[in-house]
CSV table of C-alpha atoms in Angstrom, one decimal:
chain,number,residue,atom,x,y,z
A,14,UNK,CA,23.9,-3.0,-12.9
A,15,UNK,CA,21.7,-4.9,-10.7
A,16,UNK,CA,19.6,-7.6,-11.6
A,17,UNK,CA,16.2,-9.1,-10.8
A,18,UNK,CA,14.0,-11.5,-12.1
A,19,UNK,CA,10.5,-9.3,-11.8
A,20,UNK,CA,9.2,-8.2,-15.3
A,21,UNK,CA,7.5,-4.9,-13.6
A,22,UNK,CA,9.0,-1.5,-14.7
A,23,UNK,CA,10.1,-0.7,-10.9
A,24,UNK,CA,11.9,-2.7,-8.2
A,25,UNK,CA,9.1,-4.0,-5.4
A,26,UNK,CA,10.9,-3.8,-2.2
A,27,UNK,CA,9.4,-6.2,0.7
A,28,UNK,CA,9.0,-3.7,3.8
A,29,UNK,CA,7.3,-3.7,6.8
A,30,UNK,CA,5.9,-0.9,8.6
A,31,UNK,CA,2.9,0.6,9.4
A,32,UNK,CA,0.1,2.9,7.4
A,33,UNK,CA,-2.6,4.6,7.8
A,34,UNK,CA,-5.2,4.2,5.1
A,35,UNK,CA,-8.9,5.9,4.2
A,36,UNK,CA,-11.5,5.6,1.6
A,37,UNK,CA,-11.5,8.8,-0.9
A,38,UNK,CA,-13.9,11.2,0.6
A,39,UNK,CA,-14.0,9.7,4.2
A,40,UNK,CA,-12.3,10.9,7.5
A,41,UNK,CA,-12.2,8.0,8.5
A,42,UNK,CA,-9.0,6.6,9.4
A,43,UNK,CA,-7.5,2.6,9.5
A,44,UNK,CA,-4.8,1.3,10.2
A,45,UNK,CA,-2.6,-1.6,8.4
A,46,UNK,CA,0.7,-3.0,8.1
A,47,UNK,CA,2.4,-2.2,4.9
A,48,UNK,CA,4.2,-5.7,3.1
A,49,UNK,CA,5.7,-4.3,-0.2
A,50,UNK,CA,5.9,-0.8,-2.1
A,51,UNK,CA,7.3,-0.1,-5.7
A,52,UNK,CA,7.8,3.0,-7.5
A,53,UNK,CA,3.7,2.2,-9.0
A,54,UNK,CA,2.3,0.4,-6.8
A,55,UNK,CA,1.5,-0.9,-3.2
A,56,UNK,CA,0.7,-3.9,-0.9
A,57,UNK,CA,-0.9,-3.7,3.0
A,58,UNK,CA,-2.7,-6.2,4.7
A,59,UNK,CA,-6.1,-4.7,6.2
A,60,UNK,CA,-8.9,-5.6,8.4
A,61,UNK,CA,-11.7,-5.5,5.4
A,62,UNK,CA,-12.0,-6.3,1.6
A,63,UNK,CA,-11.3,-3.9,-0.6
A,64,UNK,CA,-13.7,-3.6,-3.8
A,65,UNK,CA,-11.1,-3.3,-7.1
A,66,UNK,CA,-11.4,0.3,-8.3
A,67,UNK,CA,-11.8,2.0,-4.9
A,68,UNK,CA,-9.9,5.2,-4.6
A,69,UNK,CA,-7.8,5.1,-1.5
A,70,UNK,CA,-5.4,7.9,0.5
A,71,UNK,CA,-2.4,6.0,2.1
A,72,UNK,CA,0.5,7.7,4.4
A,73,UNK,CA,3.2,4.8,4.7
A,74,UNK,CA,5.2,5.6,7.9
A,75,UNK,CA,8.7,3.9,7.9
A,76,UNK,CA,10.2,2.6,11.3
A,77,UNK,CA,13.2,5.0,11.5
A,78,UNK,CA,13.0,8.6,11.6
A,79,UNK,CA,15.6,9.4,8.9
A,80,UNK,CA,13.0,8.4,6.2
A,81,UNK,CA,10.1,10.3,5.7
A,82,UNK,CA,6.1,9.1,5.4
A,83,UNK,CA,4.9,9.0,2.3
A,84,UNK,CA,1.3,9.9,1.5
A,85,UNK,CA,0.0,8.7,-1.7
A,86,UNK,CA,-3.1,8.7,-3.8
A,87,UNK,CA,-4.1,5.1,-4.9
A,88,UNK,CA,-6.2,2.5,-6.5
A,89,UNK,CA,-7.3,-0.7,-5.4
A,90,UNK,CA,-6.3,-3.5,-7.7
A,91,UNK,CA,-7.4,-6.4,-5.8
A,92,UNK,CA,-7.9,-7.6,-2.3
A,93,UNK,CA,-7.2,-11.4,-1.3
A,94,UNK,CA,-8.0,-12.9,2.2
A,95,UNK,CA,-5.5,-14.1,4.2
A,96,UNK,CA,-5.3,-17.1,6.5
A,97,UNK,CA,-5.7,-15.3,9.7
A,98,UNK,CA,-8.8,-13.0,8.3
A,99,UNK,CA,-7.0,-10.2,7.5
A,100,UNK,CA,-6.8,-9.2,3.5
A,101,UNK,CA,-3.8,-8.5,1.2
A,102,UNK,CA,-5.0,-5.2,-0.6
A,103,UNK,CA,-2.8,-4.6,-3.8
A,104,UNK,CA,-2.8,-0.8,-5.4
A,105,UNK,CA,-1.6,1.0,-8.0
A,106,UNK,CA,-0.1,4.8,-7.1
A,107,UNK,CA,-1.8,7.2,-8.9
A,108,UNK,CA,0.1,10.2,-7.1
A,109,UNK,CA,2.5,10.7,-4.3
A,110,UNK,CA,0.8,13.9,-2.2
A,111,UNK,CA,3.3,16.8,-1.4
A,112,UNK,CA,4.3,18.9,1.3
């Protein structure tokens, strides 16, 4: 059984890899670098701040081909600046978009 020290319900794994990201109802598309995903929630870094709430689309594409992008449905939980400008935006998944 493996072990961990996180009280969360899922496993966060620390990734890195890009994403494309949009506001619900826009076509507008951004790009980020994803830092962390769990089976509930997410972590990218972004360009802008992120009001807590927002409704979000996000398609995480992994470096490798063997594993496939994941598009997901989610909501912003909070947004903190970074050093360098850029801001930490943590989500919850609300749904994972099929095929």
């Amino acid at each position: 059984m493996l072990e961990y020290d996180e009280k969360r319900n899922y496993i966060r794994m620390e990734i890195d890899c890009d994403v494309t990201y949009r506001l619900a109802g826009s076509d507008e598309l951004h790009h980020g670098r994803c830092s962390s995903i769990s089976g509930a929630g997410v972590s990218f870094i972004a360009d802008r701040f992120f009001d807590p709430g927002k409704a979000m689309e996000i398609n995480v594409i992994p470096k490798n081909t063997v594993t496939p992008s994941m598009t997901a449905f989610i909501e912003v939980i909070r947004s903190t600046q970074q050093g360098d400008g850029n801001y930490e935006i943590a989500a919850t998944i609300k749904s994972i978009k099929g095929d």
